[in-house]
Tab-separated table of C-alpha atoms in Angstrom:
chain	number	residue	atom	x	y	z
A	1221	UNK	CA	-6.474	97.971	34.963
A	1222	UNK	CA	-7.604	96.724	31.602
A	1223	UNK	CA	-5.088	94.692	29.642
A	1224	UNK	CA	-4.001	96.194	26.301
A	1225	UNK	CA	-3.588	92.877	24.505
A	1226	UNK	CA	-7.156	92.810	23.252
A	1227	UNK	CA	-8.488	90.318	25.811
A	1228	UNK	CA	-10.617	92.961	27.589
A	1229	UNK	CA	-9.594	91.382	30.907
A	1230	UNK	CA	-9.657	93.376	34.113
A	1231	UNK	CA	-6.679	92.664	36.349
A	1232	UNK	CA	-5.515	93.759	39.768
A	1233	UNK	CA	-2.642	96.239	39.802
A	1234	UNK	CA	0.830	94.868	40.563
A	1235	UNK	CA	3.951	96.989	41.238
A	1236	UNK	CA	5.837	95.903	38.097
A	1237	UNK	CA	3.008	96.759	35.672
A	1238	UNK	CA	3.469	99.282	32.870
A	1239	UNK	CA	0.298	101.340	33.031
A	1240	UNK	CA	-1.428	104.146	31.190
A	1241	UNK	CA	-3.779	106.391	33.147
A	1242	UNK	CA	-6.373	107.960	30.819
A	1243	UNK	CA	-8.056	111.186	31.887
A	1244	UNK	CA	-11.010	112.491	29.860
A	1245	UNK	CA	-14.372	114.223	29.990
A	1246	UNK	CA	-17.642	112.396	29.499
A	1247	UNK	CA	-19.564	112.988	26.264
A	1248	UNK	CA	-23.027	112.425	27.746
A	1249	UNK	CA	-24.660	112.340	31.168
A	1250	UNK	CA	-25.056	108.554	31.162
A	1251	UNK	CA	-22.080	107.344	29.123
A	1252	UNK	CA	-18.550	108.712	28.661
A	1253	UNK	CA	-18.362	107.803	24.975
A	1254	UNK	CA	-21.823	107.020	23.567
A	1255	UNK	CA	-20.703	106.978	19.925
A	1256	UNK	CA	-17.329	105.302	20.531
A	1257	UNK	CA	-15.231	108.222	19.241
A	1258	UNK	CA	-12.805	108.294	22.164
A	1259	UNK	CA	-12.237	104.556	22.443
A	1260	UNK	CA	-11.691	104.371	18.671
A	1261	UNK	CA	-9.059	107.112	18.823
A	1262	UNK	CA	-7.381	105.522	21.843
A	1263	UNK	CA	-7.224	102.160	20.067
A	1264	UNK	CA	-5.773	103.795	16.936
A	1265	UNK	CA	-3.042	105.497	18.976
A	1266	UNK	CA	-2.248	102.250	20.819
A	1267	UNK	CA	-2.052	100.357	17.507
A	1268	UNK	CA	0.284	103.017	16.095
A	1269	UNK	CA	2.447	102.797	19.238
A	1270	UNK	CA	2.562	99.004	18.889
A	1271	UNK	CA	3.704	99.474	15.304
A	1272	UNK	CA	6.547	101.650	16.597
A	1273	UNK	CA	5.382	104.852	14.895
A	1274	UNK	CA	4.580	106.949	17.993
A	1275	UNK	CA	7.080	108.920	20.044
A	1276	UNK	CA	6.252	111.730	22.467
A	1277	UNK	CA	8.016	115.026	23.063
A	1278	UNK	CA	6.904	116.972	26.139
A	1279	UNK	CA	5.700	120.526	25.681
A	1280	UNK	CA	8.278	123.086	26.751
A	1281	UNK	CA	6.031	124.258	29.593
A	1282	UNK	CA	6.181	120.791	31.164
A	1283	UNK	CA	9.967	120.846	30.980
A	1284	UNK	CA	10.027	124.299	32.545
A	1285	UNK	CA	7.748	123.147	35.376
A	1286	UNK	CA	9.951	120.098	36.012
A	1287	UNK	CA	7.173	117.690	35.001
A	1288	UNK	CA	9.026	116.111	32.081
A	1289	UNK	CA	12.248	114.758	33.481
A	1290	UNK	CA	12.180	111.920	30.953
A	1291	UNK	CA	12.302	114.226	27.921
A	1292	UNK	CA	11.323	112.470	24.706
A	1293	UNK	CA	9.584	109.117	25.077
A	1294	UNK	CA	10.957	107.129	22.166
A	1295	UNK	CA	8.837	105.061	19.798
A	1296	UNK	CA	10.647	101.990	21.159
A	1297	UNK	CA	9.689	102.808	24.761
A	1298	UNK	CA	6.100	103.633	23.755
A	1299	UNK	CA	5.904	100.305	21.939
A	1300	UNK	CA	7.183	98.487	25.030
A	1301	UNK	CA	4.649	100.197	27.300
A	1302	UNK	CA	1.618	99.458	25.136
A	1303	UNK	CA	2.726	95.945	24.191
A	1304	UNK	CA	3.176	94.788	27.777
A	1305	UNK	CA	0.964	97.388	29.403
A	1306	UNK	CA	-2.371	97.992	31.007
A	1307	UNK	CA	-4.795	100.877	30.864
A	1308	UNK	CA	-6.772	102.623	33.613
A	1309	UNK	CA	-9.881	104.450	32.463
A	1310	UNK	CA	-12.715	105.338	34.810
A	1311	UNK	CA	-15.674	103.730	33.110
A	1312	UNK	CA	-13.887	100.380	32.880
A	1313	UNK	CA	-12.037	100.442	36.195
A	1314	UNK	CA	-14.621	101.993	38.533
A	1315	UNK	CA	-18.059	100.341	38.909
A	1316	UNK	CA	-20.730	102.432	37.183
A	1317	UNK	CA	-23.864	100.557	38.310
A	1318	UNK	CA	-26.455	102.366	40.417
A	1319	UNK	CA	-26.854	99.511	42.926
A	1320	UNK	CA	-25.955	100.081	46.589
A	1321	UNK	CA	-22.983	97.688	46.484
A	1322	UNK	CA	-21.701	99.258	43.276
A	1323	UNK	CA	-21.988	102.742	44.825
A	1324	UNK	CA	-19.752	101.616	47.691
A	1325	UNK	CA	-17.312	100.033	45.224
A	1326	UNK	CA	-17.426	103.177	43.063
A	1327	UNK	CA	-16.603	105.305	46.107
A	1328	UNK	CA	-13.686	103.024	46.980
A	1329	UNK	CA	-12.520	103.149	43.344
A	1330	UNK	CA	-12.657	106.935	43.280
A	1331	UNK	CA	-10.611	107.041	46.490
A	1332	UNK	CA	-7.815	105.101	44.740
A	1333	UNK	CA	-7.481	107.468	41.748
A	1334	UNK	CA	-4.521	109.371	43.271
A	1335	UNK	CA	-2.685	106.064	43.791
A	1336	UNK	CA	-3.243	104.907	40.213
A	1337	UNK	CA	-2.153	108.289	38.845
A	1338	UNK	CA	0.998	108.286	40.989
A	1339	UNK	CA	1.956	104.771	39.881
A	1340	UNK	CA	1.143	105.161	36.195
A	1341	UNK	CA	3.854	104.850	33.578
A	1342	UNK	CA	2.066	107.359	31.342
A	1343	UNK	CA	-0.557	110.042	32.032
A	1344	UNK	CA	-2.745	110.492	28.951
A	1345	UNK	CA	-5.388	113.132	28.329
A	1346	UNK	CA	-7.948	112.064	25.743
A	1347	UNK	CA	-9.404	115.364	24.497
A	1348	UNK	CA	-10.471	115.452	20.866
A	1349	UNK	CA	-12.747	117.978	19.206
A	1350	UNK	CA	-15.914	116.354	20.544
A	1351	UNK	CA	-19.152	117.759	21.915
A	1352	UNK	CA	-21.303	116.658	24.818
A	1353	UNK	CA	-24.311	114.804	23.416
A	1354	UNK	CA	-27.027	116.482	25.511
A	1355	UNK	CA	-25.426	119.847	26.282
A	1356	UNK	CA	-23.874	120.330	22.824
A	1357	UNK	CA	-20.912	121.961	24.607
A	1358	UNK	CA	-17.327	121.241	23.540
A	1359	UNK	CA	-15.335	118.557	25.344
A	1360	UNK	CA	-11.922	119.458	23.969
A	1361	UNK	CA	-8.642	120.128	25.803
A	1362	UNK	CA	-9.799	123.528	27.058
A	1363	UNK	CA	-12.925	121.967	28.573
A	1364	UNK	CA	-10.849	119.101	30.008
A	1365	UNK	CA	-8.715	121.683	31.825
A	1366	UNK	CA	-11.840	123.303	33.300
A	1367	UNK	CA	-13.474	120.115	34.644
A	1368	UNK	CA	-13.110	119.343	38.358
A	1369	UNK	CA	-12.436	115.610	38.032
A	1370	UNK	CA	-9.861	116.179	35.299
A	1371	UNK	CA	-8.122	118.890	37.324
A	1372	UNK	CA	-8.036	116.570	40.332
A	1373	UNK	CA	-6.319	113.898	38.208
A	1374	UNK	CA	-3.923	116.515	36.809
A	1375	UNK	CA	-3.019	117.673	40.333
A	1376	UNK	CA	-2.583	114.073	41.497
A	1377	UNK	CA	-0.002	113.691	38.744
A	1378	UNK	CA	1.708	117.008	39.507
A	1379	UNK	CA	1.920	116.198	43.231
A	1380	UNK	CA	3.120	112.613	42.839
A	1381	UNK	CA	6.735	111.752	43.676
A	1382	UNK	CA	7.498	111.232	39.990
A	1383	UNK	CA	5.132	113.360	37.870
A	1384	UNK	CA	4.670	111.947	34.387
A	1385	UNK	CA	4.599	113.969	31.202
A	1386	UNK	CA	1.055	114.843	30.211
A	1387	UNK	CA	0.410	113.240	26.852
A	1388	UNK	CA	-2.520	114.919	25.117
A	1389	UNK	CA	-4.277	112.925	22.415
A	1390	UNK	CA	-6.574	115.058	20.265
A	1391	UNK	CA	-6.301	113.088	17.026
A	1392	UNK	CA	-4.247	110.300	15.506
A	1393	UNK	CA	-1.841	112.873	14.065
């Protein structure tokens, strides 16, 4: 997990950690966010949550499906999570190098995704109105829902003992 306090430190997961699992599509073949749009938006949302101006209300379909037992996540709780929390995002938490050792570590990291999803405090989908750099295809929420990796993460959340509300971030508003 990457610490949210601005130190950019990678840390090993511990049971008492408040964590945010971020699911997203990549915006190019070689880099998930070549122009920094997604990380900028994520930072803006985290800063707003730290300021106590972000609360989350689950969509009615999540309540109906039993995936939002918590109901509204208050601004106070959001502030607590991001102030003392950590973030899991694939390109920071899974080795991306092409070396043999990194490929083995990447495989091991991929194998742990269901565990990180199941133990996350929040499940966040980062899906703005972006386009893939080479393909020029949209990478919005609809595309996120169609991607295999994203669906796997979604199902890991749905099948966990305590499914978390799916928080979709498309813009700061």
